[in-house]
Short mmCIF file of C-alpha atoms in Angstrom, two decimals:
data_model
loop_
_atom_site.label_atom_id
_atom_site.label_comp_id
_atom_site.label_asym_id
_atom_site.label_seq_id
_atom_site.Cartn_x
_atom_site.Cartn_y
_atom_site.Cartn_z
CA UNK A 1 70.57 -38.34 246.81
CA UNK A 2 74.15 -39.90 247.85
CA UNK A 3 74.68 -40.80 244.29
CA UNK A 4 73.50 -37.91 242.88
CA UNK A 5 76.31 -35.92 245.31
CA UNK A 6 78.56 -38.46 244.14
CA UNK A 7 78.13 -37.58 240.64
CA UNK A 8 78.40 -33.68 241.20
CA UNK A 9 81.76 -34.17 243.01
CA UNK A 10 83.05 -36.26 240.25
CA UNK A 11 81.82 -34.09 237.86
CA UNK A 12 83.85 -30.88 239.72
CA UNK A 13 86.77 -32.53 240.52
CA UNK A 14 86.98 -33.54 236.81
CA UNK A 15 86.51 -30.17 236.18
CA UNK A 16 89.19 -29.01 237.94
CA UNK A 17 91.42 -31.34 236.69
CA UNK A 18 90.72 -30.36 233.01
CA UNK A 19 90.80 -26.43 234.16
CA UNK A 20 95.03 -27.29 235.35
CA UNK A 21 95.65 -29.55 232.33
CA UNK A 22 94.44 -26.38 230.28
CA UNK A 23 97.41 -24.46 232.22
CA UNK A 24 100.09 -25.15 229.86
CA UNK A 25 98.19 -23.18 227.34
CA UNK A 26 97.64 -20.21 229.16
CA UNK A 27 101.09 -18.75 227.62
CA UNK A 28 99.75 -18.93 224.06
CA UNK A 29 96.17 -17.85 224.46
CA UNK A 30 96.75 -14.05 224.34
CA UNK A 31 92.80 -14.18 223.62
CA UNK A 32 89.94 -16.00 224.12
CA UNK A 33 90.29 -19.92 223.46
CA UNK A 34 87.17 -21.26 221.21
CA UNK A 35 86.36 -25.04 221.62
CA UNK A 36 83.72 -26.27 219.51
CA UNK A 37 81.95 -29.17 221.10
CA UNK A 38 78.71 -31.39 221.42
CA UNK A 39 76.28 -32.41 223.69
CA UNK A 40 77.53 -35.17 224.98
CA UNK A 41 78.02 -37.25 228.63
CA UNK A 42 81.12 -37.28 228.46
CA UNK A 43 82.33 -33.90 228.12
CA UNK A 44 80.46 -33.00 231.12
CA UNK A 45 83.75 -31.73 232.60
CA UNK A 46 84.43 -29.48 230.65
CA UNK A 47 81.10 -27.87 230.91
CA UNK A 48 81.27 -28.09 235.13
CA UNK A 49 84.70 -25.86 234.53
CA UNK A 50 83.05 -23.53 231.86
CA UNK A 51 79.69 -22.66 234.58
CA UNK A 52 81.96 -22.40 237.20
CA UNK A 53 84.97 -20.38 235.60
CA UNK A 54 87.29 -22.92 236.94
CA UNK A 55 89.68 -21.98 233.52
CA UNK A 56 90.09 -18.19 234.81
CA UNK A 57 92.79 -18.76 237.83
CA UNK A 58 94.88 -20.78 235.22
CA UNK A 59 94.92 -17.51 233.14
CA UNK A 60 92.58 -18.60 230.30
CA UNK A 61 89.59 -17.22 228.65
CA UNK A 62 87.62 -20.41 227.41
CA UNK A 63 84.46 -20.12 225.32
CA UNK A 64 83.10 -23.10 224.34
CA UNK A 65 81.28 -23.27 220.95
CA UNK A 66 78.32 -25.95 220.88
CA UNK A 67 77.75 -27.43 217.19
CA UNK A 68 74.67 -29.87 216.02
CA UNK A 69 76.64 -31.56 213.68
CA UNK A 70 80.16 -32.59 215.10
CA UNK A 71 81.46 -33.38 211.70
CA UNK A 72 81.51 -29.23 211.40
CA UNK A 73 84.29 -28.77 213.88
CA UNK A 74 87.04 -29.76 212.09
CA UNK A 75 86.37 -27.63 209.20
CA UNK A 76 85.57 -25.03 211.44
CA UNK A 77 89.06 -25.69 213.30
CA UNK A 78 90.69 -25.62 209.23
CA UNK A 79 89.14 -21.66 208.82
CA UNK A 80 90.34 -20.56 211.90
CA UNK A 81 87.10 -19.91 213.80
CA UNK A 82 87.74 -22.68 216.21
CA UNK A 83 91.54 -23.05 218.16
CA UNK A 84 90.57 -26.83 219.08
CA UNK A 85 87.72 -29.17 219.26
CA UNK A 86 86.12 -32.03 221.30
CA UNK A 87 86.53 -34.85 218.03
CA UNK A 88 86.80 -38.41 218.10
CA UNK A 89 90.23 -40.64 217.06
CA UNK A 90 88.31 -41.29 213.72
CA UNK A 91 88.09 -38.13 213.13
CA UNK A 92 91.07 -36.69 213.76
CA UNK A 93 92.62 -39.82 211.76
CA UNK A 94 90.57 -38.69 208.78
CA UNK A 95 91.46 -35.14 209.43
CA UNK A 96 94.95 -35.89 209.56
CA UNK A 97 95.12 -37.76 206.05
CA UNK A 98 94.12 -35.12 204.24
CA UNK A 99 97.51 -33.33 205.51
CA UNK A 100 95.90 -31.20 208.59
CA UNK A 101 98.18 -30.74 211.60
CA UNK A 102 95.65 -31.55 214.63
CA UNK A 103 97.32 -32.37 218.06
CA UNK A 104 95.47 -34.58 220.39
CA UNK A 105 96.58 -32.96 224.05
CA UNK A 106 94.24 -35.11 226.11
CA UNK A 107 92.13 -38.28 225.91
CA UNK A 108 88.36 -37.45 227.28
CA UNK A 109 86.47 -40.55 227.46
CA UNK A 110 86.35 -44.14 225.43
CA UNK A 111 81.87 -44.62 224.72
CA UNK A 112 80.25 -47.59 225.98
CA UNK A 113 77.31 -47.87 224.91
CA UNK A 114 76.92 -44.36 224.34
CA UNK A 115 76.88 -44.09 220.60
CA UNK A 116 73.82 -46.14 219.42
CA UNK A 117 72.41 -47.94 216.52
CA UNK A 118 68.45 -47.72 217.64
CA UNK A 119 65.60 -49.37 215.17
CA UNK A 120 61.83 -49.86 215.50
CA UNK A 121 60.31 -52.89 216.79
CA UNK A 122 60.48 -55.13 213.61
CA UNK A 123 64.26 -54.72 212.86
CA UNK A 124 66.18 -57.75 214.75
CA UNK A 125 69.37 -57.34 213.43
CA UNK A 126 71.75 -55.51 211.53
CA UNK A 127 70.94 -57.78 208.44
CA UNK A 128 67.69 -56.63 208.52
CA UNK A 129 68.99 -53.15 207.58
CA UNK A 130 69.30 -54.37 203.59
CA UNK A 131 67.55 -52.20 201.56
CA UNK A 132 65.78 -49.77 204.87
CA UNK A 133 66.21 -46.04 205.42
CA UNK A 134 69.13 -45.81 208.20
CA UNK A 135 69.98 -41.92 209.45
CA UNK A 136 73.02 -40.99 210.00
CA UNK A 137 75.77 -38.19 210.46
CA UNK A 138 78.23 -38.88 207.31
CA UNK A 139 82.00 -38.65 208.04
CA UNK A 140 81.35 -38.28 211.81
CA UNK A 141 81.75 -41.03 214.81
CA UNK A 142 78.14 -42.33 213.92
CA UNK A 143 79.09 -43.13 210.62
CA UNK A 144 82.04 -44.88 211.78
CA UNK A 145 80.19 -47.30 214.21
CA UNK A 146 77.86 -47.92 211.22
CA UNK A 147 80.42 -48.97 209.08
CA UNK A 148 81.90 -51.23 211.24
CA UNK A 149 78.62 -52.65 212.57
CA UNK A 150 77.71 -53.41 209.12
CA UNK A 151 81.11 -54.61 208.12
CA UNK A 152 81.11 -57.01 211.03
CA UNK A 153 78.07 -58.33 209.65
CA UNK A 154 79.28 -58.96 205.81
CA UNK A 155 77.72 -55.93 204.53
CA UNK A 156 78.52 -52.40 203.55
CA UNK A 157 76.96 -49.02 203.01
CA UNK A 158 75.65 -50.30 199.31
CA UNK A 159 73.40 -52.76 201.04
CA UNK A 160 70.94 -49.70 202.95
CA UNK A 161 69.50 -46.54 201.83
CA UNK A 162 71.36 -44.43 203.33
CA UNK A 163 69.77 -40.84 204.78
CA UNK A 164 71.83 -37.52 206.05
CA UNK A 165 70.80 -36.58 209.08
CA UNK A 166 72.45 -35.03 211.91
CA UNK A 167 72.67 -36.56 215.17
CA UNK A 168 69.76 -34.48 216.86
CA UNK A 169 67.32 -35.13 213.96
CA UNK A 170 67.26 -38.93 214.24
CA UNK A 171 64.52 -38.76 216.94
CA UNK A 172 61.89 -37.03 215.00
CA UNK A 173 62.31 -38.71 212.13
CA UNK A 174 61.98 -41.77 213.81
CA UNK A 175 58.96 -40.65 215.87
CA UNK A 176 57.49 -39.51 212.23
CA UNK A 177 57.67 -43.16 211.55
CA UNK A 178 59.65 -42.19 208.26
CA UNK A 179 63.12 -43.42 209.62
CA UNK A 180 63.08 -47.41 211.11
CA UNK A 181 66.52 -46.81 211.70
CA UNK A 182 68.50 -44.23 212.81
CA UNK A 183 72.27 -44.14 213.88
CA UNK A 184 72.88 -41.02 217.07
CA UNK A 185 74.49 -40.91 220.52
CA UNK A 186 73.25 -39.53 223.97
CA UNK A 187 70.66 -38.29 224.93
CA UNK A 188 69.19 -38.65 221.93
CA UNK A 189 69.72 -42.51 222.47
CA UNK A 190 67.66 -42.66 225.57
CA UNK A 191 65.06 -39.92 223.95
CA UNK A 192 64.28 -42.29 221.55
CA UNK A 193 64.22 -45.57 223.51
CA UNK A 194 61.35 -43.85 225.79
CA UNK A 195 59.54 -43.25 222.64
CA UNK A 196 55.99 -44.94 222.03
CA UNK A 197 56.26 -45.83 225.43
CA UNK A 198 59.74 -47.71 226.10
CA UNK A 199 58.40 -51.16 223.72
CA UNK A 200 58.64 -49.24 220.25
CA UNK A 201 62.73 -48.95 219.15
CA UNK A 202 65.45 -50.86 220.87
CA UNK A 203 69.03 -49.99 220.63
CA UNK A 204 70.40 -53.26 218.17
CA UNK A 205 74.17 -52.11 218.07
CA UNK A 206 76.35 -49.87 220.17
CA UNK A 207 80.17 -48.87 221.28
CA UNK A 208 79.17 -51.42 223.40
CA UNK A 209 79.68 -53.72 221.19
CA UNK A 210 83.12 -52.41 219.75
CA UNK A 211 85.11 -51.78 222.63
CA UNK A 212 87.48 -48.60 222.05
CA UNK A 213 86.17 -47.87 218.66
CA UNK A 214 84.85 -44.60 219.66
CA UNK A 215 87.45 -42.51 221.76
CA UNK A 216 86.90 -38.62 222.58
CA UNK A 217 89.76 -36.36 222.74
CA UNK A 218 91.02 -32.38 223.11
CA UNK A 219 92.37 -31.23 219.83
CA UNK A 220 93.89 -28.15 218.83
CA UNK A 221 95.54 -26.98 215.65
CA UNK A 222 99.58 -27.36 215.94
CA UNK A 223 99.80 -23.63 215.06
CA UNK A 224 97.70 -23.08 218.41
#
């Protein structure tokens, strides 16, 4: 119970810190602010400040937009129905080269461990992914960390069969039995580890294993 308490004050005071870092924007946002985001662990902030209107004595009106498929917010944040976005640095990189004008105004959190590479029983390593079905979110951060997992390991993306899939699908289709392995990040990590009770997949890469490769940040448009 102490930890749990623990957890819930770090989680507020977190939330009130992003609530006053959200304060400098207050002058623009003549409206409502929409963030799309993800469920993920490490936004939980900004979720704490959302349930408990923390942004509303700073003079803001946030709604936060949830998305399945986190490689849709920054072509939602190109049409205009998004001001900013919860993204990762790989995606705002790639976002960036193709001559969009994101600002990053705030680092979130750095995964470890978080973003998963998760494969049935008879898969020992990442060689063993030559020629099998791997799922996977293309241009978003799970497709990074499979790229450089693989790349670490001498191989690329013509050595699998490569299936789209968005983050939230991976379990069932690894439940199915159809997908051996499947690339997502939490909760659907630890949804799928407790699968076919706890012996069935195992997690055989992570951020973990890439330091800093995956880092979450607050981006708006520059016109914002």
């Amino acid at each position: 119970m102490s930890t749990l308490r623990s957890l819930n004050k770090t989680l507020l005071a977190a939330g009130l810190a992003v609530a006053t870092l959200f304060s400098p924007l207050a002058s623009q946002a003549a409206e409502k602010l929409k963030i799309g985001t993800v469920v993920w662990a490490g936004y939980g902030p900004f979720y704490v400040a959302d349930k408990l209107d923390l942004f509303k004595p700073h003079g803001l009106d946030v709604d936060l937009q949830f998305f399945n498929d986190p490689a849709l917010i920054p072509t939602a944040m190109v049409s205009r129905a998004l001001d900013g976005g919860m993204l990762t640095y790989d995606q705002v990189v790639a976002s960036v080269a193709k001559g969009l004008k994101h600002r990053v105004v705030m680092p979130i959190d750095f995964s470890n461990g978080g973003d998963a590479i998760v494969a049935n029983a008879s898969i020992q390593s990442i060689a063993d992914f030559k020629g099998k079905k791997v799922g996977f979110n293309p241009l978003s951060p799970s497709d990074f960390l499979l790229a450089y997992a693989l790349q670490q390991n001498g191989m690329s993306d013509k050595d699998i069969d490569a299936v789209n899939m968005t983050p939230e699908g991976i379990p069932g289709a690894m439940a199915s039995g159809n997908l051996p392995v499947g690339v997502t990040y939490e909760p659907n990590v630890s949804q799928i580890l407790s699968m076919g009770g706890g012996d069935k997949f195992k997690v055989v890469y992570s951020s973990k294993d890439a330091p800093g490769l995956i880092t979450d940040v607050l981006v708006f448009d520059e016109a914002v």
